[in-house]
Coordinates of C-alpha atoms and ligand atoms in Angstrom, one line a residue:
X689 CA 0.0 0.0 0.0
X690 CA 1.3 3.4 -0.9
X691 CA 1.0 6.4 1.3
X692 CA -1.5 8.0 -1.1
X693 CA -3.7 4.9 -0.9
X694 CA -3.6 5.0 2.9
X695 CA -4.4 8.7 2.6
X696 CA -7.9 7.9 1.5
X697 CA -8.8 5.9 4.6
X698 CA -10.2 9.2 5.8
X699 CA -12.6 10.2 8.4
X700 CA -14.7 7.1 8.2
X701 CA -17.3 6.3 10.8
X702 CA -15.8 2.8 10.8
X703 CA -18.3 1.4 13.3
X704 CA -21.0 1.6 10.7
X705 CA -19.2 0.1 7.7
X706 CA -19.5 -3.5 8.7
X707 CA -23.2 -3.3 9.6
X708 CA -24.6 -1.6 6.5
X709 CA -24.0 -2.7 2.9
X710 CA -26.8 -1.0 1.1
X711 CA -28.3 2.5 1.0
X712 CA -31.8 3.6 0.4
X713 CA -32.0 6.1 -2.5
X714 CA -32.0 9.8 -1.6
X715 CA -35.0 11.6 -3.2
X716 CA -33.8 15.0 -4.2
X717 CA -35.8 18.1 -3.3
X718 CA -36.9 20.3 -6.2
X719 CA -35.2 23.7 -6.5
X720 CA -37.4 26.7 -6.6
X721 CA -36.7 29.6 -9.0
X722 CA -36.2 32.9 -7.4
X723 CA -36.4 36.5 -8.5
X724 CA -33.3 38.5 -7.6
X725 CA -30.7 40.8 -9.1
X726 CA -26.8 40.6 -9.4
X727 CA -24.3 38.3 -10.8
X728 CA -25.5 35.4 -12.9
X729 CA -24.0 32.0 -13.4
X730 CA -25.3 29.2 -15.7
X731 CA -26.4 25.7 -15.3
X732 CA -25.6 23.0 -17.9
X733 CA -29.2 23.3 -19.2
X734 CA -28.7 27.0 -19.8
X735 CA -30.8 28.2 -16.9
X736 CA -29.3 31.1 -14.9
X737 CA -28.7 31.4 -11.2
X738 CA -26.6 33.2 -8.6
X739 CA -25.2 32.4 -5.2
X740 CA -26.7 34.4 -2.3
X741 CA -25.5 34.4 1.3
X742 CA -27.2 31.9 3.6
X743 CA -24.9 31.7 6.7
X744 CA -21.8 33.5 8.0
X745 CA -19.7 31.8 10.7
X746 CA -17.3 34.4 12.0
X747 CA -15.8 36.2 15.0
X748 CA -17.4 35.9 18.5
X749 CA -20.4 33.9 17.3
X750 CA -18.5 31.4 15.2
X751 CA -18.7 28.6 17.7
X752 CA -22.5 29.2 18.3
X753 CA -23.1 27.4 15.1
X754 CA -21.2 24.3 16.0
X755 CA -21.3 21.4 18.5
X756 CA -18.1 20.1 20.0
X757 CA -17.6 16.4 19.3
X758 CA -16.2 14.8 22.5
X759 CA -16.2 11.1 21.7
X760 CA -13.7 8.6 20.6
X761 CA -12.1 9.4 17.2
X762 CA -13.7 7.2 14.6
X763 CA -10.4 7.3 12.6
X764 CA -8.5 5.8 15.6
X765 CA -6.4 8.9 16.3
X766 CA -4.3 9.2 19.5
X767 CA -6.5 12.1 20.4
X768 CA -8.8 13.2 23.2
X769 CA -11.5 15.3 21.6
X770 CA -12.7 17.6 24.4
X771 CA -16.1 19.3 24.9
X772 CA -16.6 23.1 24.6
X773 CA -16.1 23.8 28.3
X774 CA -12.7 22.0 28.4
X775 CA -11.7 23.4 25.0
X776 CA -12.3 27.0 26.2
X777 CA -10.7 26.4 29.6
X778 CA -7.6 24.8 28.1
X779 CA -7.2 27.4 25.3
X780 CA -8.0 24.9 22.5
X781 CA -10.8 27.0 21.1
X782 CA -11.1 30.8 21.3
X783 CA -11.8 33.9 19.3
X784 CA -9.3 36.9 19.5
X785 CA -10.3 40.5 19.8
X786 CA -9.6 41.0 16.1
X787 CA -12.0 38.1 15.3
X788 CA -9.5 35.3 14.5
X789 CA -11.1 32.0 15.3
X790 CA -8.6 29.5 16.7
X791 CA -8.8 25.8 17.2
X792 CA -5.8 23.9 18.4
X793 CA -4.3 20.7 19.5
X794 CA -2.7 20.8 23.0
X795 CA 0.6 22.6 22.5
X796 CA 1.7 22.8 26.1
X797 CA 1.5 19.3 27.8
X798 CA 4.2 16.7 28.0
X799 CA 2.4 13.3 27.8
X800 CA 3.2 9.9 29.3
X801 CA 3.5 7.1 26.8
X802 CA 0.2 6.0 25.4
X803 CA -1.7 9.1 26.6
X804 CA -3.8 10.8 24.0
X805 CA -3.3 14.5 23.1
X806 CA -6.2 16.8 23.6
X807 CA -7.7 18.4 20.6
X808 CA -10.9 19.8 19.0
X809 CA -13.5 18.5 16.6
X810 CA -16.6 20.6 15.8
X811 CA -19.7 19.9 13.6
X812 CA -22.1 22.5 12.4
X813 CA -25.6 22.4 13.9
X814 CA -27.1 23.2 10.6
X815 CA -27.2 20.7 7.8
X816 CA -26.9 21.6 4.2
X817 CA -27.9 20.0 0.9
X818 CA -26.0 21.8 -1.8
X819 CA -24.3 25.2 -1.3
X820 CA -21.2 27.2 -1.9
X821 CA -18.9 26.9 1.1
X822 CA -16.1 29.5 1.3
X823 CA -13.5 29.2 4.0
X824 CA -11.1 32.1 4.5
X825 CA -8.3 31.1 6.8
X826 CA -4.8 32.2 7.8
X827 CA -3.4 28.8 8.9
X828 CA -4.4 25.2 8.6
X829 CA -2.8 22.6 10.9
X830 CA 0.2 20.7 9.6
X831 CA 3.3 18.9 10.9
X832 CA 4.6 15.4 11.7
X833 CA 1.9 13.2 13.3
X834 CA -0.8 15.8 12.7
X835 CA -3.8 15.0 10.5
X836 CA -6.4 17.9 10.1
X837 CA -9.5 18.0 8.0
X838 CA -12.2 20.4 6.9
X839 CA -15.0 18.4 5.5
X840 CA -18.8 17.8 5.3
X841 CA -20.7 14.7 6.0
X842 CA -24.3 13.4 5.9
X843 CA -26.2 13.5 9.2
X844 CA -27.2 11.7 11.3
X845 CA -23.9 9.8 11.5
X846 CA -25.8 6.5 11.6
X847 CA -26.6 6.9 7.9
X848 CA -22.9 7.1 6.9
X849 CA -22.0 6.7 4.0
X850 CA -25.5 6.8 2.4
X851 CA -25.6 10.7 2.5
X852 CA -22.0 11.1 1.3
X853 CA -18.9 12.7 2.6
X854 CA -16.8 15.5 1.0
X855 CA -13.3 16.1 2.2
X856 CA -12.2 19.6 1.3
X857 CA -9.0 20.1 3.2
X858 CA -7.1 17.1 4.3
X859 CA -3.5 16.0 4.7
X860 CA -0.9 14.6 7.1
X861 CA 2.7 15.5 8.3
X862 CA 4.6 18.0 6.2
X863 CA 2.5 17.4 3.0
X864 CA 2.5 20.3 0.7
X865 CA -0.4 19.1 -1.5
X866 CA -4.0 19.1 -0.3
X867 CA -6.2 16.1 -0.9
X868 CA -9.9 16.3 -1.8
X869 CA -12.0 13.1 -1.5
X870 CA -15.5 11.8 -1.7
X871 CA -17.0 8.8 0.0
X872 CA -20.4 7.5 -1.0
X873 CA -22.9 4.7 -1.4
X874 CA -22.2 2.3 -4.3
X875 CA -22.8 3.8 -7.7
X876 CA -21.0 7.1 -7.7
X877 CA -17.9 7.3 -10.0
X878 CA -15.3 10.0 -10.5
X879 CA -15.0 11.0 -14.2
X880 CA -11.3 11.7 -14.8
X881 CA -9.7 14.1 -17.3
X882 CA -10.0 14.9 -20.1
X883 CA -13.8 14.4 -20.0
X884 CA -13.9 16.6 -16.9
X885 CA -11.5 19.4 -16.2
X886 CA -9.6 19.8 -12.9
X887 CA -6.0 20.7 -12.2
X888 CA -5.3 18.0 -9.6
X889 CA -4.4 14.3 -10.1
X890 CA -6.7 11.4 -9.4
X891 CA -5.3 9.5 -6.4
X892 CA -6.4 5.9 -6.7
X893 CA -9.8 4.6 -7.7
X894 CA -12.6 6.1 -9.7
X895 CA -15.1 4.4 -7.5
X896 CA -16.3 6.6 -4.6
X897 CA -18.0 3.6 -2.9
X898 CA -17.1 3.7 0.7
X899 CA -17.8 0.0 1.1
X900 CA -14.9 -1.2 -1.1
X901 CA -11.1 -0.6 -1.1
X902 CA -11.1 -0.1 2.7
X903 CA -13.2 3.0 2.3
X904 CA -10.5 4.6 0.1
X905 CA -13.3 6.5 -1.7
X906 CA -12.3 8.6 -4.8
X907 CA -9.8 11.4 -4.4
X908 CA -7.8 14.1 -6.1
X909 CA -4.5 15.5 -5.0
X910 CA -4.2 19.2 -5.5
X911 CA -1.6 20.4 -8.1
X912 CA -0.5 23.5 -6.1
X913 CA 2.2 23.3 -3.5
X914 CA 0.5 26.2 -1.8
X915 CA -2.6 24.1 -1.0
X916 CA -1.4 22.6 2.2
X917 CA 1.1 22.9 5.1
X918 CA 4.0 25.3 5.3
X919 CA 3.7 26.7 1.8
X920 CA 0.0 27.5 2.3
X921 CA 0.8 29.2 5.6
X922 CA 3.7 31.1 4.2
X923 CA 1.3 32.7 1.7
X924 CA -0.8 34.1 4.6
X925 CA -3.3 31.3 4.0
X926 CA -6.1 32.0 1.6
X927 CA -9.5 30.6 0.5
X928 CA -10.9 27.1 0.1
X929 CA -14.2 27.0 -1.8
X930 CA -16.4 24.0 -2.3
X931 CA -19.3 24.3 -4.7
X932 CA -21.9 21.6 -4.4
X933 CA -24.9 21.6 -6.7
X934 CA -26.7 19.1 -9.0
X935 CA -24.0 19.5 -11.7
X936 CA -20.9 18.8 -9.7
X937 CA -19.0 19.1 -6.5
X938 CA -15.8 21.1 -7.1
X939 CA -13.1 22.5 -4.9
X940 CA -10.9 25.6 -5.6
X941 CA -8.2 27.1 -3.5
X942 CA -6.6 30.5 -3.8
X943 CA -3.6 31.7 -1.7
X944 CA -4.2 35.1 -0.3
X945 CA -2.7 37.2 -3.0
X946 CA -4.8 35.4 -5.7
X947 CA -8.3 35.6 -4.1
X948 CA -10.8 36.5 -6.8
X949 CA -12.5 39.9 -6.3
X950 CA -16.0 38.4 -6.4
X951 CA -15.2 36.4 -3.3
X952 CA -13.9 39.4 -1.5
X953 CA -17.0 41.4 -2.4
X954 CA -19.3 38.7 -1.2
X955 CA -20.8 38.0 -4.6
X956 CA -19.1 34.8 -5.6
X957 CA -19.3 33.4 -9.1
X958 CA -17.4 30.1 -9.4
X959 CA -17.9 30.3 -13.2
X960 CA -15.2 33.0 -13.2
X961 CA -12.6 31.2 -11.1
X962 CA -11.1 29.0 -13.8
X963 CA -10.6 25.2 -13.6
X964 CA -11.1 23.8 -10.1
X965 CA -8.5 21.8 -8.3
X966 CA -10.8 18.9 -8.0
X967 CA -14.2 18.0 -9.3
X968 CA -16.7 15.2 -9.0
X969 CA -19.0 15.6 -12.0
X970 CA -22.5 14.4 -12.7
X971 CA -21.2 12.6 -15.7
X972 CA -20.3 9.7 -13.4
X973 CA -22.2 10.5 -10.3
X974 CA -25.8 11.6 -9.8
X975 CA -24.9 14.1 -7.2
X976 CA -28.4 14.7 -5.7
X977 CA -28.8 11.0 -5.1
X978 CA -25.5 10.5 -3.2
X979 CA -25.1 13.7 -1.1
X980 CA -27.6 15.2 1.3
X981 CA -28.0 16.8 4.8
X982 CA -24.3 17.6 5.5
X983 CA -22.8 19.0 8.6
X984 CA -19.6 21.0 8.3
X985 CA -16.7 19.6 10.3
X986 CA -13.3 20.8 11.4
X987 CA -11.0 18.5 13.3
X988 CA -7.3 17.9 14.2
X989 CA -6.3 14.4 15.0
X990 CA -3.0 12.7 15.6
X991 CA -1.4 9.5 14.3
X992 CA -4.4 7.1 13.7
X993 CA -5.5 5.5 10.5
X994 CA -3.7 7.9 8.2
X995 CA -1.0 9.8 10.0
X996 CA -0.1 6.8 12.1
X997 CA 0.0 4.2 9.4
X998 CA 2.0 6.4 7.0
X999 CA 4.4 7.7 9.7
X1000 CA 7.2 5.3 9.0
X1001 CA 7.4 6.4 5.4
X1002 CA 6.8 10.1 5.9
X1003 CA 10.3 11.2 6.6
X1004 CA 9.3 12.4 10.1
X1005 CA 11.6 11.5 13.0
X1006 CA 11.1 8.6 15.3
X1007 CA 7.7 7.0 15.7
X1008 CA 4.3 8.5 15.9
X1009 CA 3.7 7.5 19.6
X1010 CA 7.1 9.1 20.4
X1011 CA 6.3 12.2 18.5
X1012 CA 3.0 12.6 20.3
X1013 CA 4.6 13.1 23.7
X1014 CA 6.4 16.4 23.1
X1015 CA 4.1 19.5 23.0
X1016 CA 6.6 21.5 20.9
X1017 CA 5.9 19.1 18.0
X1018 CA 2.4 20.6 17.9
X1019 CA 3.0 24.3 17.6
X1020 CA 1.5 24.3 14.1
X1021 CA -1.5 22.1 15.0
X1022 CA -3.7 25.2 14.6
X1023 CA -6.7 26.4 12.6
X1024 CA -6.7 30.2 12.3
X1025 CA -10.0 31.2 10.6
X1026 CA -11.3 34.5 9.4
X1027 CA -14.7 33.4 8.1
X1028 CA -16.7 30.5 6.8
X1029 CA -19.6 31.6 4.5
X1030 CA -22.2 29.4 3.0
X1031 CA -24.1 30.6 -0.1
X1032 CA -27.2 29.0 -1.6
X1033 CA -28.0 28.7 -5.2
X1034 CA -31.0 30.6 -6.5
X1035 CA -32.4 30.1 -10.0
X1036 CA -32.9 33.4 -11.8
X1037 CA -36.2 34.1 -13.4
X1038 CA -35.8 37.7 -14.4
X1039 CA -37.1 37.3 -18.0
X1040 CA -34.0 35.7 -19.5
X1041 CA -34.3 32.1 -18.3
X1042 CA -35.4 29.6 -21.0
X1043 CA -34.0 31.6 -23.9
X1044 CA -31.7 29.1 -25.6
X1045 CA -31.6 30.8 -29.0
X1046 CA -29.0 33.4 -30.1
X1047 CA -31.3 36.3 -29.3
X1048 CA -31.9 35.0 -25.8
X1049 CA -28.2 34.7 -25.1
X1050 CA -27.6 38.2 -26.4
X1051 CA -30.3 39.6 -24.2
X1052 CA -29.0 37.5 -21.3
X1053 CA -25.5 38.8 -21.9
X1054 CA -26.9 42.4 -22.0
X1055 CA -28.6 41.8 -18.7
X1056 CA -25.6 40.4 -17.0
X1057 CA -23.5 43.2 -18.4
X1058 CA -25.9 45.8 -17.1
X1059 CA -26.1 44.2 -13.7
X1060 CA -22.4 43.9 -13.3
X1061 CA -22.1 47.5 -14.3
X1062 CA -24.6 48.3 -11.6
X1063 CA -22.7 46.1 -9.2
X1064 CA -19.3 47.5 -9.7
X1065 CA -20.5 51.1 -9.9
X1066 CA -22.2 50.6 -6.5
X1067 CA -20.8 52.3 -3.4
Ligands
NAG1194 C1 -32.7 15.4 5.2 O1 -33.2 16.0 6.4 C2 -34.5 16.4 6.3 C3 -34.9 17.2 7.5 O2 -34.5 16.5 8.7 C4 -35.4 15.2 6.1 O3 -36.7 15.5 5.9 C5 -34.9 14.4 4.8 O4 -35.6 13.2 4.7 C6 -33.4 14.2 4.9 N1 -33.0 13.6 3.6 C7 -32.4 12.4 3.5 C8 -32.0 12.0 2.2 O5 -32.1 11.8 4.5
NAG1195 C1 -9.8 1.5 13.8 O1 -10.0 0.8 15.0 C2 -11.1 -0.1 15.0 C3 -11.2 -0.7 16.3 O2 -11.0 0.3 17.3 C4 -10.9 -1.2 13.9 O3 -12.0 -2.0 13.9 C5 -10.6 -0.5 12.6 O4 -10.3 -1.5 11.6 C6 -9.5 0.5 12.7 N1 -9.5 1.2 11.4 C7 -8.4 0.9 10.6 C8 -8.6 1.6 9.3 O5 -7.5 0.3 10.9
NAG1196 C1 -16.8 18.3 29.7 O1 -15.8 17.3 29.9 C2 -15.3 17.3 31.2 C3 -14.2 16.3 31.3 O2 -14.5 15.1 30.7 C4 -16.5 16.9 32.1 O3 -16.0 16.8 33.5 C5 -17.6 17.8 32.0 O4 -18.7 17.4 32.7 C6 -18.0 18.0 30.6 N1 -18.9 19.1 30.4 C7 -20.0 19.0 29.8 C8 -20.9 20.2 29.7 O5 -20.4 18.0 29.2
NAG1197 C1 -10.9 21.6 -20.5 O1 -10.1 22.8 -20.5 C2 -9.5 22.9 -21.8 C3 -8.5 24.1 -21.7 O2 -9.2 25.2 -21.1 C4 -10.6 23.2 -22.8 O3 -10.0 23.3 -24.1 C5 -11.5 22.0 -22.8 O4 -12.6 22.2 -23.7 C6 -12.0 21.7 -21.4 N1 -12.8 20.4 -21.4 C7 -14.0 20.3 -20.8 C8 -14.6 19.0 -20.8 O5 -14.5 21.3 -20.3
NAG1198 C1 6.1 25.2 12.7 O1 6.2 26.2 11.6 C2 7.4 26.9 11.6 C3 7.2 27.9 10.5 O2 7.0 27.3 9.3 C4 8.6 26.0 11.4 O3 9.7 26.7 11.4 C5 8.6 24.9 12.5 O4 9.6 24.0 12.3 C6 7.3 24.2 12.6 N1 7.2 23.4 13.8 C7 7.0 22.1 13.7 C8 7.0 21.3 15.0 O5 6.7 21.5 12.7

């Protein structure tokens, strides 16, 4: 087994895998057209839509939207996930006066052999079915023995993997390439290049089925060295964006100097961001039937199924249990977050939808042009 293969063991709720081998079909909800103004994007069928803000997680109220998960790590990490009270008391979760949201692994305690290191895992109270998730962060955790993830997963947990799992930021040790992955019920396949465009490299299998290949799922390694670890941090962090709709699930990342203006202005249009790092396209996977009711999760674990099993070949010193003992090894086990914004898709029915002929496109273009003029000329 290669490290990359092990890499896709990922975040599984292992206790459920043995029990459940089939999934009832998800029945997708119909999307309602809406009447709104501003930037337009286009579906494959030609209909227009835009992304409007639904939730902002930021500053002093960031943690209000999350539950602290204080149970045994399902990925077998040498971690003690603590509840909110302990996390606050021990400085593992806090918000600074200038609204940086921090989550950390314990960076202060020397541990006896075999003792787990304290850390934090949080899960959004609200569940989402589709959306545009934009995380602005200054630092993501990295370093030997450290395994962080920012991901979404179907709730309740007992349904896993029937409602799907989307791993947006994930890696171990000193990796400098982020890995995006999907874990689903049987029947969802990743369509590779050149039929579908993404800049990353497919990791292992095309089959996202979590019941096979030891839950390897299907994954894509980011092309950019600035997508994970020390290089991402050296850029001052940046943006990770995950777009999930009926057409595809795609992930982009931008280091700070390259953040598109439409993100900064709060009117995101992924259509203008160029080729994504990773994409699961509806060509091989009926997205609405494999993904629903996701909670947003941040965690930092140590050793375990990925960081532990790959430790010996990682180039990191000693062994993972040894590494775990010294708090100085965890100085970079830190999430430093500015905002997490969730946008929802609204179909546009402003008199241009349904025009598939040349005239319609021209008037559509005129509309978009006028609206963007209005947008950019605004205060
Ligand atoms: C998602 O959650 C809603 C609200 O709890 C529920 O009605 C719906 O059946 C769930 N969808 C799936 C596919 O489980
Ligand atoms: C994680 O540990 C459980 C038992 O605690 C075990 O059944 C499972 O196989 C382990 N996962 C992996 C991927 O080794
Ligand atoms: C949080 O965890 C601590 C330590 O396990 C425990 O004593 C405390 O009762 C917990 N608090 C809540 C609110 O669950
Ligand atoms: C992929 O990108 C290339 C270069 O931009 C473009 O020529 C090609 O049409 C794209 N393919 C698809 C399937 O979108
Ligand atoms: C933490 O990050 C700093 C800055 O990149 C680096 O010099 C240091 O070696 C890192 N510490 C560990 C334990 O990885």
